[in-house]
CSV table of C-alpha atoms and ligand atoms in Angstrom, one decimal:
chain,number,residue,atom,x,y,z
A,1145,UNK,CA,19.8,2.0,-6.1
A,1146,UNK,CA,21.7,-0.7,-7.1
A,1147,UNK,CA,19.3,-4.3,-7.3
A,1148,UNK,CA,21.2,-6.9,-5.8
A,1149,UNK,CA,20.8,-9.4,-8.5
A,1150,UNK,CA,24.0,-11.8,-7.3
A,1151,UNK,CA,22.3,-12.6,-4.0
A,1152,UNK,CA,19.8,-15.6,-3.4
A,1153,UNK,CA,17.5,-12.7,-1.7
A,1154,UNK,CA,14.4,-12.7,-3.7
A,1155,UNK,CA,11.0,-11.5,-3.4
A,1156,UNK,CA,8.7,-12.8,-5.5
A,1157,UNK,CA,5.1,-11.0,-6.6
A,1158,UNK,CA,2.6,-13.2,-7.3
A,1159,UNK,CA,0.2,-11.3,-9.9
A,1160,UNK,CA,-2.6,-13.9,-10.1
A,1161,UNK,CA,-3.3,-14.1,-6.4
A,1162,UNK,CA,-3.4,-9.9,-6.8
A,1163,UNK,CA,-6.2,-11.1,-9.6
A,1164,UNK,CA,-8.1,-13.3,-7.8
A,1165,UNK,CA,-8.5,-10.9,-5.3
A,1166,UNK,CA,-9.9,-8.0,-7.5
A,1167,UNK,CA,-12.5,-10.6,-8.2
A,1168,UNK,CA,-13.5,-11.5,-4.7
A,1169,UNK,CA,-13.4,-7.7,-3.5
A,1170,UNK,CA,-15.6,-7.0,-6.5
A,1171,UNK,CA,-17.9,-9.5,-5.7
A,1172,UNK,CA,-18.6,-8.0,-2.0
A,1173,UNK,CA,-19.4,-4.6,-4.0
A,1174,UNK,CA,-22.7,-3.9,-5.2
A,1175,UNK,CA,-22.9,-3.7,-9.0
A,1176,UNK,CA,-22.0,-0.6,-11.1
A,1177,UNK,CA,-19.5,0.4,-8.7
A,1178,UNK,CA,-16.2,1.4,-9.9
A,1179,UNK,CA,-12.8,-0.4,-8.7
A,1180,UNK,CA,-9.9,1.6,-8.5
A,1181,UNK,CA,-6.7,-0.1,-7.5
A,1182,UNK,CA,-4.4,1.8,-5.2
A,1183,UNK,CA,-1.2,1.2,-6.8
A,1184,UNK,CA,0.3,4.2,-5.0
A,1185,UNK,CA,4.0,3.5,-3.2
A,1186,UNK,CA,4.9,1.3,-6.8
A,1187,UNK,CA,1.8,-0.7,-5.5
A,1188,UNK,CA,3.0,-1.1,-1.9
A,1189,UNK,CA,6.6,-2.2,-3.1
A,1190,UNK,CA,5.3,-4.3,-5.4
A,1191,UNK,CA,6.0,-2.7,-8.8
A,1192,UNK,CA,3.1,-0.3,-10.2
A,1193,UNK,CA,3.8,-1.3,-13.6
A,1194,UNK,CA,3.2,-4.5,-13.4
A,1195,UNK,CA,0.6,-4.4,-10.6
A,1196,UNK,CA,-1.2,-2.3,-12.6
A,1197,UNK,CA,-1.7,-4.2,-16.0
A,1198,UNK,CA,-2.7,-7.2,-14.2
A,1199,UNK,CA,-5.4,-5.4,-12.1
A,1200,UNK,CA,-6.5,-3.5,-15.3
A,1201,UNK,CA,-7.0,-7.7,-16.6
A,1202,UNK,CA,-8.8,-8.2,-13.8
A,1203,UNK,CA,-11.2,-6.0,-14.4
A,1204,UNK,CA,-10.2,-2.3,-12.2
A,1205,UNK,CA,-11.9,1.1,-13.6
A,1206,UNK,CA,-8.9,2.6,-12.3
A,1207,UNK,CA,-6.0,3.4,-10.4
A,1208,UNK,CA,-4.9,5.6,-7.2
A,1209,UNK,CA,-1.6,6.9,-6.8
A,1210,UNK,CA,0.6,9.3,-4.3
A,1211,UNK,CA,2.0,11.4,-6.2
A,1212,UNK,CA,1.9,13.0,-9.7
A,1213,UNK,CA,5.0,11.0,-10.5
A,1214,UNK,CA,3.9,7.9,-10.0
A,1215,UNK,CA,0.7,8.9,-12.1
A,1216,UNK,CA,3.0,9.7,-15.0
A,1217,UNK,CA,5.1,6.5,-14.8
A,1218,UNK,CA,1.6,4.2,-15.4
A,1219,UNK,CA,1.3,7.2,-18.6
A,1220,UNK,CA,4.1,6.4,-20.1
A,1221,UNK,CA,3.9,2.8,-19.3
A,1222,UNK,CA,0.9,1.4,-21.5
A,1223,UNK,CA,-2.1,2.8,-19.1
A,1224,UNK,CA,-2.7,5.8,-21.5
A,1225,UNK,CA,-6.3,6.5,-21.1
A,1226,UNK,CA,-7.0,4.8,-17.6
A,1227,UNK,CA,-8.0,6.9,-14.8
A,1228,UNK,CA,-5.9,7.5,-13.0
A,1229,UNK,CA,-6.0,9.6,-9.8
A,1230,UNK,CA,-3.4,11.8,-7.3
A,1231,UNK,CA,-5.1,11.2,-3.9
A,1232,UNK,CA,-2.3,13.1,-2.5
A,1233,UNK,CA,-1.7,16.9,-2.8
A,1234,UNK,CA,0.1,18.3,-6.4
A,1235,UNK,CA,1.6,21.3,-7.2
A,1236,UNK,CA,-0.3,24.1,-9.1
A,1237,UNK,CA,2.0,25.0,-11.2
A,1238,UNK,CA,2.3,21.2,-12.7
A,1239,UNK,CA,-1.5,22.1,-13.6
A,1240,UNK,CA,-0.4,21.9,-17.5
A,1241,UNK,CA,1.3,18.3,-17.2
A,1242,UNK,CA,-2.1,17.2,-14.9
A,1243,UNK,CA,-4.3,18.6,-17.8
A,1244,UNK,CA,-2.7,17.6,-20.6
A,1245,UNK,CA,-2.2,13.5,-19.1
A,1246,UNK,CA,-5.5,13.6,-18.3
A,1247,UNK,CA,-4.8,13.2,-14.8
A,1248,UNK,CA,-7.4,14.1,-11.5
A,1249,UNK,CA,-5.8,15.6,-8.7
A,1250,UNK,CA,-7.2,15.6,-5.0
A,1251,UNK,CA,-8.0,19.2,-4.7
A,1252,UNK,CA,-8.2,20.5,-1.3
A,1253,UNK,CA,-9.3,24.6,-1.7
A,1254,UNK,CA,-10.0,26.8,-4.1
A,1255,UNK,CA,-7.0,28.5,-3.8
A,1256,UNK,CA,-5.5,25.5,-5.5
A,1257,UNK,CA,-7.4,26.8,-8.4
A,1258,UNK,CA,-6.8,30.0,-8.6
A,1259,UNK,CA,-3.0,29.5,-8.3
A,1260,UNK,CA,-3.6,26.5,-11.5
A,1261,UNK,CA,-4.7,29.3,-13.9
A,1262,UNK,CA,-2.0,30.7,-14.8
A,1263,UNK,CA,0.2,27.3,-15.7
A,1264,UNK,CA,-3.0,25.7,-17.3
A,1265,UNK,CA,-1.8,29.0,-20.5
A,1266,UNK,CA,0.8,25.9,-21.3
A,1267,UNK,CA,-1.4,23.4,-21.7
A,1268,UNK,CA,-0.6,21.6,-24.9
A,1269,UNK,CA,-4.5,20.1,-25.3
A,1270,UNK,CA,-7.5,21.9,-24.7
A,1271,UNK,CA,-8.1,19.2,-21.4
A,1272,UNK,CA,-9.4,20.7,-18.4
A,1273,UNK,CA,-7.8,19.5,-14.9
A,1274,UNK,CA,-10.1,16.9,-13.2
A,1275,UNK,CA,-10.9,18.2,-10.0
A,1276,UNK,CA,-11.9,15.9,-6.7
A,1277,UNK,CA,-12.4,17.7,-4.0
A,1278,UNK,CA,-10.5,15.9,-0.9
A,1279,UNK,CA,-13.2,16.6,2.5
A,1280,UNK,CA,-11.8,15.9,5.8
A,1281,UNK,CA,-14.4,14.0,7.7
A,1282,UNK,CA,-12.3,13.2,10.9
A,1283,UNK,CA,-8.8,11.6,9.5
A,1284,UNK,CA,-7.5,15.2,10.0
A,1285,UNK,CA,-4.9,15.0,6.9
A,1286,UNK,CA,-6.1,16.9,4.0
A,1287,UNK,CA,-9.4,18.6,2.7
A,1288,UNK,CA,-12.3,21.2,3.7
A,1289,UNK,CA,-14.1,20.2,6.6
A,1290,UNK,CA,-17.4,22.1,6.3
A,1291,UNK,CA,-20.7,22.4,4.2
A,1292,UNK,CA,-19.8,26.5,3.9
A,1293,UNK,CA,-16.8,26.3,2.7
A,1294,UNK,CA,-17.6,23.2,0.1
A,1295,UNK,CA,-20.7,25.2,-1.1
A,1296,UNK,CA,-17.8,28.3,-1.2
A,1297,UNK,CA,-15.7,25.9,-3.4
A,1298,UNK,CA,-18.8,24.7,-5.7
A,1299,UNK,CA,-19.7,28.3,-6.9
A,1300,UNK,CA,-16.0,29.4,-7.2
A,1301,UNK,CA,-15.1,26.2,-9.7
A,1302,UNK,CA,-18.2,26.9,-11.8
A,1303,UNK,CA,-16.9,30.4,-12.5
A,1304,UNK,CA,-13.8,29.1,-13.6
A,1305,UNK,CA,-12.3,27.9,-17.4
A,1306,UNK,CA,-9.7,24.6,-17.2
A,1307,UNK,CA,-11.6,22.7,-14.5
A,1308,UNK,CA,-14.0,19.7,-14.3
A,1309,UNK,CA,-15.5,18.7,-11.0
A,1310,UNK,CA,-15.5,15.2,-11.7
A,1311,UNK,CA,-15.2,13.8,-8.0
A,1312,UNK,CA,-15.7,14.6,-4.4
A,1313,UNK,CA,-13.9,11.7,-1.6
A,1314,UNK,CA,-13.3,11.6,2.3
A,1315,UNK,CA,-11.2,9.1,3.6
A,1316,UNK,CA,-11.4,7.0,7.1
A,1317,UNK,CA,-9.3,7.2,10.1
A,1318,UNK,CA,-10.7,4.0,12.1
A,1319,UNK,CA,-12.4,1.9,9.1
A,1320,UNK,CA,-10.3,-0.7,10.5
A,1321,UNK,CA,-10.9,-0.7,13.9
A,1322,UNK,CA,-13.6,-2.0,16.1
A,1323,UNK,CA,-15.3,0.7,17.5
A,1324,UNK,CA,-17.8,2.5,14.4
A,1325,UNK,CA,-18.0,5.4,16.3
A,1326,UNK,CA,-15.8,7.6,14.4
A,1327,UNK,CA,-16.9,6.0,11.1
A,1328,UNK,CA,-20.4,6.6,11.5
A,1329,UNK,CA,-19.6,10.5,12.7
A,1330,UNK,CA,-17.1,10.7,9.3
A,1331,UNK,CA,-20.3,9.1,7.1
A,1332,UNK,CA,-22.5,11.2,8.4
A,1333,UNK,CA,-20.5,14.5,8.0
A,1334,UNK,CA,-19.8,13.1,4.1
A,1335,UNK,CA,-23.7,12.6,3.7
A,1336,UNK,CA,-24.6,16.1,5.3
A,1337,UNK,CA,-21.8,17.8,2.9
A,1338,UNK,CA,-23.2,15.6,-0.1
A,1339,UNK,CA,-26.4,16.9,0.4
A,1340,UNK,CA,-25.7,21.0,0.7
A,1341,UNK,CA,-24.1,20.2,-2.2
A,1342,UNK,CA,-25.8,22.3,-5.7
A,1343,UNK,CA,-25.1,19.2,-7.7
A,1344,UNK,CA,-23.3,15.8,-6.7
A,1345,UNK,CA,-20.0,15.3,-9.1
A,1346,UNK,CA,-20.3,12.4,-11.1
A,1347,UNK,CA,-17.8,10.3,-9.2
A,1348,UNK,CA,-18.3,10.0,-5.0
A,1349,UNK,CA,-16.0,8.0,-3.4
A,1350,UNK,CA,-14.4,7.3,0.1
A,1351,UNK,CA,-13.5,3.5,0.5
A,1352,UNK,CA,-10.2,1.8,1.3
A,1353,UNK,CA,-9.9,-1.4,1.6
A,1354,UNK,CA,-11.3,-1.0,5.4
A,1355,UNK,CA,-14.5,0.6,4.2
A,1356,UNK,CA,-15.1,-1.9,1.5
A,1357,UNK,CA,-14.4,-5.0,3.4
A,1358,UNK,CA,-16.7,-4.6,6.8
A,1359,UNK,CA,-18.8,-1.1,5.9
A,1360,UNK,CA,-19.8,-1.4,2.0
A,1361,UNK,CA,-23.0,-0.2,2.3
A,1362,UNK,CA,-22.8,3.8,1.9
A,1363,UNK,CA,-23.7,4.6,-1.5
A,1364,UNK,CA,-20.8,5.6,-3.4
A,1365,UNK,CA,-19.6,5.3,-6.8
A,1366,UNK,CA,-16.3,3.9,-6.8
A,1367,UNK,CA,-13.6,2.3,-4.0
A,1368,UNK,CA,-10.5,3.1,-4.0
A,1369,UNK,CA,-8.9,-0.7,-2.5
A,1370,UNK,CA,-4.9,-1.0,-1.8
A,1371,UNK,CA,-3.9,-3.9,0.7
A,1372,UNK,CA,-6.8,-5.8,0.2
A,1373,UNK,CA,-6.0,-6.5,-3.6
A,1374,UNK,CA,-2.6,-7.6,-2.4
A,1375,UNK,CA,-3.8,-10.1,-0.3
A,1376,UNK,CA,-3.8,-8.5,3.1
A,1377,UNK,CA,-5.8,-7.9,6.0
A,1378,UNK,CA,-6.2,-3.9,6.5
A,1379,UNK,CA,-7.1,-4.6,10.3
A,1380,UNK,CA,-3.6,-6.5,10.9
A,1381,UNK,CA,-5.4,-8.9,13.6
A,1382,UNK,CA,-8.2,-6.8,14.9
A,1383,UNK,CA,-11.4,-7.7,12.7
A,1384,UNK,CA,-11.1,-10.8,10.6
A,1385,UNK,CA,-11.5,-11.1,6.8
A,1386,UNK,CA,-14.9,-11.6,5.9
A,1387,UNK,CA,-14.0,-13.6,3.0
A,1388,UNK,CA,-10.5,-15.2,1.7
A,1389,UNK,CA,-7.7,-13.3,0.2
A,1390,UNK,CA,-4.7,-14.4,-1.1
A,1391,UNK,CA,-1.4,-13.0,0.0
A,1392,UNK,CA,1.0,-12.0,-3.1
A,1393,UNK,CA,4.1,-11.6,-1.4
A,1394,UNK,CA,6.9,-14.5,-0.8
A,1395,UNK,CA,10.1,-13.4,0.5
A,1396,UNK,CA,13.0,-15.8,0.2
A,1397,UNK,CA,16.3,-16.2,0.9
A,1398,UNK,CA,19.0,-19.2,1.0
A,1399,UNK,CA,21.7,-20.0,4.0
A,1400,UNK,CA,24.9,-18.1,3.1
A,1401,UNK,CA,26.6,-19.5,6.2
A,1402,UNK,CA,26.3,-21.9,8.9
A,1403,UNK,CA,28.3,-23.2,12.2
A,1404,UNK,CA,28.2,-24.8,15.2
A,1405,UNK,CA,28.6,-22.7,18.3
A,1406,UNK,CA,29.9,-23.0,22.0
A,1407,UNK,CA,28.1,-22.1,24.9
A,1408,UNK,CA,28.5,-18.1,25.4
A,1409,UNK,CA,30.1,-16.9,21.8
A,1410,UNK,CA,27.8,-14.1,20.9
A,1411,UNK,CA,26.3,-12.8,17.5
A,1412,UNK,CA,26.0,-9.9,16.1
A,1413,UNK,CA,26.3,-5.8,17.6
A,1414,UNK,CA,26.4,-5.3,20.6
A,1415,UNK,CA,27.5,-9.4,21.2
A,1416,UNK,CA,23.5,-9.5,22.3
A,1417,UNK,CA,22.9,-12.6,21.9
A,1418,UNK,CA,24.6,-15.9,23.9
A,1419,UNK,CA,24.6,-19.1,21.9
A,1420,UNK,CA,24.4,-22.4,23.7
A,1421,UNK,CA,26.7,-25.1,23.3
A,1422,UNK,CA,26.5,-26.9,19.8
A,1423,UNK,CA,23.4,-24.3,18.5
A,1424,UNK,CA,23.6,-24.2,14.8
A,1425,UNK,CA,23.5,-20.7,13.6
A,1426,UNK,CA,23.2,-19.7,10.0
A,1427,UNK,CA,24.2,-16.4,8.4
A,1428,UNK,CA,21.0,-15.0,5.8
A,1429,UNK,CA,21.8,-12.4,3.2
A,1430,UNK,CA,19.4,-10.1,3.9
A,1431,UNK,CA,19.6,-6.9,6.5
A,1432,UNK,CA,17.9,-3.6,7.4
A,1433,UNK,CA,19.0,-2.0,4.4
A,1434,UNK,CA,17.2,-4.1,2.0
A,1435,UNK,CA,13.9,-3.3,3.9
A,1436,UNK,CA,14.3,-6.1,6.4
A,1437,UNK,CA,13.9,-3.9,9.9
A,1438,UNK,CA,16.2,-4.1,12.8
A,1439,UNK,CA,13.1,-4.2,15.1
A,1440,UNK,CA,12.3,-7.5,13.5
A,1441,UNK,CA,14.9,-9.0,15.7
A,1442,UNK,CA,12.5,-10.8,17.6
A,1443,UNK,CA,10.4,-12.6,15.0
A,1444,UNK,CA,11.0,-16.1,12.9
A,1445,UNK,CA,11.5,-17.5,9.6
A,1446,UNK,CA,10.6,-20.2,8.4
A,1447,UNK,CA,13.3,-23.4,7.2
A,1448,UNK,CA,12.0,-26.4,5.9
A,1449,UNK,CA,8.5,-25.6,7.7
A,1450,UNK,CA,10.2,-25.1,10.8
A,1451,UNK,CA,10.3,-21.8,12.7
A,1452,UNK,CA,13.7,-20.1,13.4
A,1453,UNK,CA,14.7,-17.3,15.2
A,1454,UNK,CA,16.2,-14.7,14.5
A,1455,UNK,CA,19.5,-14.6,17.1
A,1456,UNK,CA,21.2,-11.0,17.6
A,1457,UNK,CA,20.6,-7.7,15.9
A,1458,UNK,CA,20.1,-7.5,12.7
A,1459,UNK,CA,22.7,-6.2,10.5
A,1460,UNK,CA,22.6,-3.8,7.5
A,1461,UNK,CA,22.8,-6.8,5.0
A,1462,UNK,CA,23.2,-9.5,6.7
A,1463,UNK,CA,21.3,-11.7,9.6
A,1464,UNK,CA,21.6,-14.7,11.6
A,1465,UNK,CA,19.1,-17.3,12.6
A,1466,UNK,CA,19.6,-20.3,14.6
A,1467,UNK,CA,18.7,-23.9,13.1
A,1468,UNK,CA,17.0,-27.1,14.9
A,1469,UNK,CA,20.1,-28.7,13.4
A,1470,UNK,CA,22.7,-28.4,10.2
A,1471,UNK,CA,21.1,-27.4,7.2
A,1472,UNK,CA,23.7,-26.5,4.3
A,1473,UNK,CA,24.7,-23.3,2.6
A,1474,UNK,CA,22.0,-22.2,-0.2
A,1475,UNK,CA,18.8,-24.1,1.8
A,1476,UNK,CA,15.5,-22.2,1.4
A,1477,UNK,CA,14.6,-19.3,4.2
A,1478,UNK,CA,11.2,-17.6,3.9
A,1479,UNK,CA,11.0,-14.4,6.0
A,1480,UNK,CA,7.2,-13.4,4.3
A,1481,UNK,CA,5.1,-16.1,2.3
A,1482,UNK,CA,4.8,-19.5,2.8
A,1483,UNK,CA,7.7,-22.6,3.6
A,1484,UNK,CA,6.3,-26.1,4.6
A,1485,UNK,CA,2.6,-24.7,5.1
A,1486,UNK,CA,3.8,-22.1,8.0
A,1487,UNK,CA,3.1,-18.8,6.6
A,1488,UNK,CA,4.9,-15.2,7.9
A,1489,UNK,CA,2.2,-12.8,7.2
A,1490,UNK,CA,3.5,-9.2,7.1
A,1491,UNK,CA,0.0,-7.9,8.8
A,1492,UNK,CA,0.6,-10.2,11.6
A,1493,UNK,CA,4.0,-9.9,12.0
A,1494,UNK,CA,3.7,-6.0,11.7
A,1495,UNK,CA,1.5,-5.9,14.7
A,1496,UNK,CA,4.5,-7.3,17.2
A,1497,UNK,CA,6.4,-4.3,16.2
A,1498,UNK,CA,4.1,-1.6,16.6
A,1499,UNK,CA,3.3,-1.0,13.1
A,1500,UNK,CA,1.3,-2.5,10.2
A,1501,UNK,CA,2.1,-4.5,7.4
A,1502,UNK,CA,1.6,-1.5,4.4
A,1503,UNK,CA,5.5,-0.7,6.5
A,1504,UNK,CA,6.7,-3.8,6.1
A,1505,UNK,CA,5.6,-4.4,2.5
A,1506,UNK,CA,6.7,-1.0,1.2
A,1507,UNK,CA,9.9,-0.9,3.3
A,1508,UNK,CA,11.0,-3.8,1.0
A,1509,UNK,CA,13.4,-1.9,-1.4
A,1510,UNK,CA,15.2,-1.9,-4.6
A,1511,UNK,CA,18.0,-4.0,-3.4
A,1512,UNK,CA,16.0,-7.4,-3.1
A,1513,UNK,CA,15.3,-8.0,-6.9
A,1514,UNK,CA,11.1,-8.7,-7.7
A,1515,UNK,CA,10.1,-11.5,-9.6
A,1516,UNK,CA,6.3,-12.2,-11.0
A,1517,UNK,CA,4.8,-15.4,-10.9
B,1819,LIG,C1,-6.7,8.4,0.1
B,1819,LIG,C2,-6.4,6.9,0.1
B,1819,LIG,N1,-7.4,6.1,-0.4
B,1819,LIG,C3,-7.2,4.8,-0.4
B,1819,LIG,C4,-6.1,4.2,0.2
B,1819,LIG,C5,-6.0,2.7,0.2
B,1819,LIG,O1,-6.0,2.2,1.5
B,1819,LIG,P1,-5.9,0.6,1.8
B,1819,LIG,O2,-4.6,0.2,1.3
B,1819,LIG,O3,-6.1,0.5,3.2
B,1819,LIG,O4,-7.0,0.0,1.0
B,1819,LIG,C6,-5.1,5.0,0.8
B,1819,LIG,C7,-3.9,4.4,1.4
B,1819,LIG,O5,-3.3,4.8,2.3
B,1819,LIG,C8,-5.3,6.4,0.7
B,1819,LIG,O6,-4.4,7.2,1.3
């Protein structure tokens, strides 16, 4: 994809708020457990690379990704002996790359094993493939779901050659909500599983950044913590933060265009919108194809700390807001960050158009050039 680096569209990452949180997340954990960044997504749009150095400054043991591709970009990017972990399903037959990176994979059956054996022949190194099995406590997504077939699993990789069990995790469908109900039934299936089990691996884990913000006391060994190290709130506006985080995202843009309009001319598809007489409307350089979602149509940005709205649909590169008065071409428009001490949060803003801000942040493409601060 092309970056659009002749545009004023900008969105700009700021790495030491992404630090500063580390350290106030790590202080709410109790001590000895690991930190591993979820950097998955290019770190929720915001550039794994990057993201991850500055979290492995701050202090993480560690880093959770998607997708064995995204693993391998951090290898060949400077984190060569970090752990790093798939949380999401691989392929068997990439069993000799996973080995021979160093790489643990989320493994969901033994089958997946089994079916490994054959590719692990390839392996350059003598590494074994580090094995955490995924359990699926109530999120309904991947993993075994009961203490025969985990005990089934624990005999059948102790027979085998090219595997370590290094981890077991679970992961939570309603950390975030309200009600515990569901968390406390997911914890206590975990526990019960834990517990059948012949010999606990080294590393148990099941905390987002949910888990670790409001229910931190289940002893685990490590967290696995994604929005909250960017700054955001997991729970969009349900439960507040129980301590301050710093949002890392700014999303600017300038004025490309601006005009005075009569009563009744329209804007944009479908001629939605009706200006009224002598409403200042100014044309943004940013559209739904840069991440910037039509459904967003009803929301604000902010101009010199003033809120504007957006008028008419949003185009595929291009918007239009309307102005308390004239501002001129190239003035300053935040759509997520901070103008003039009003702040677009993309948790808060998520929530008005039935989804949550991990969309909004990772819907933010390739076209609107990143910059670190
Ligand atoms: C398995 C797993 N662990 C941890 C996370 C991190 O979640 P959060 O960003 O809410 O901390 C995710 C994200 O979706 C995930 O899929």
């Amino acid at each position: 994809m092309v970056v659009g680096k002749h545009r004023p569209t900008i969105e700009t990452v700021d790495l030491e708020a992404i630090s500063w949180n580390i350290q106030q997340i790590r202080k709410g954990l109790s001590p000895g457990k690991k930190f591993f960044a979820v950097v998955k997504a290019d770190a929720y749009g915001l550039g794994a690379v990057p993201v991850a150095k500055k979290a492995k400054e701050a202090g993480v043991d560690g880093f959770c990704v998607a997708l064995l591709d995204e693993a391998m970009e951090l290898r060949e990017n400077g984190l060569s002996d970090d752990f790093i972990m798939v949380v999401g399903p691989t392929e068997a037959e990439d069993a000799a790359l996973i080995a021979d990176n160093g790489i643990s994979v989320a493994v969901t059956a033994a089958e997946w094993l089994e079916a490994a054996l054959p590719y692990l022949q390839e392996r350059k190194t003598e590494l074994p493939v580090r094995v955490h099995l995924a359990i699926d406590t109530g999120m309904g997504r991947i993993g075994l779901r009961t203490v025969e077939e985990v005990q089934a699993f624990e005999a059948r990789i102790a027979e085998l050659d090219g595997f370590v069990f290094e981890g077991i995790f679970t992961h939570f469908a309603t950390a975030d909500g309200e009600d515990p109900t569901l968390v406390e039934r997911q914890l206590t299936l975990f526990e019960e599983i834990l517990q059948a089990m012949a010999q606990r691996p080294p590393i148990v884990h099941l905390a987002n950044s949910a888990i670790s913000l409001w229910h931190e006391a289940f002893r685990t060994d490590a967290v696995r913590v994604g929005i909250a190290m960017y700054g955001y709130n997991p729970s969009d506006t349900v439960l507040e933060l129980p301590y301050e985080l710093k949002p890392s995202v700014q999303l600017d843009t300038q004025i490309s265009y601006v005009k005075q309009m009569h009563e009744g001319d329209t804007i944009a598809y479908g001629a939605r919108y009706r200006a009224f007489e002598g409403e200042w409307i100014a044309t943004l350089p940013i559209g739904y194809a840069d991440g910037w979602r039509r459904d967003l149509r009803h929301q604000t940005v902010i101009v010199d700390g003033q809120r504007c709205p957006i008028r008419g649909v949003i185009c595929m590169d291009q918007c239009m807001i309307s102005l308390p008065k004239e501002y001129p071409v190239g003035t300053k428009v935040t759509l997520l960050g901070e103008n003039g001490g009003l702040v677009n949060n993309p948790s808060e803003m998520a929530v008005t158009i039935d989804t949550i801000g991990y969309e909004l942040l990772t819907g933010i493409n390739a076209r609107v050039p990143r910059v670190y601060k």
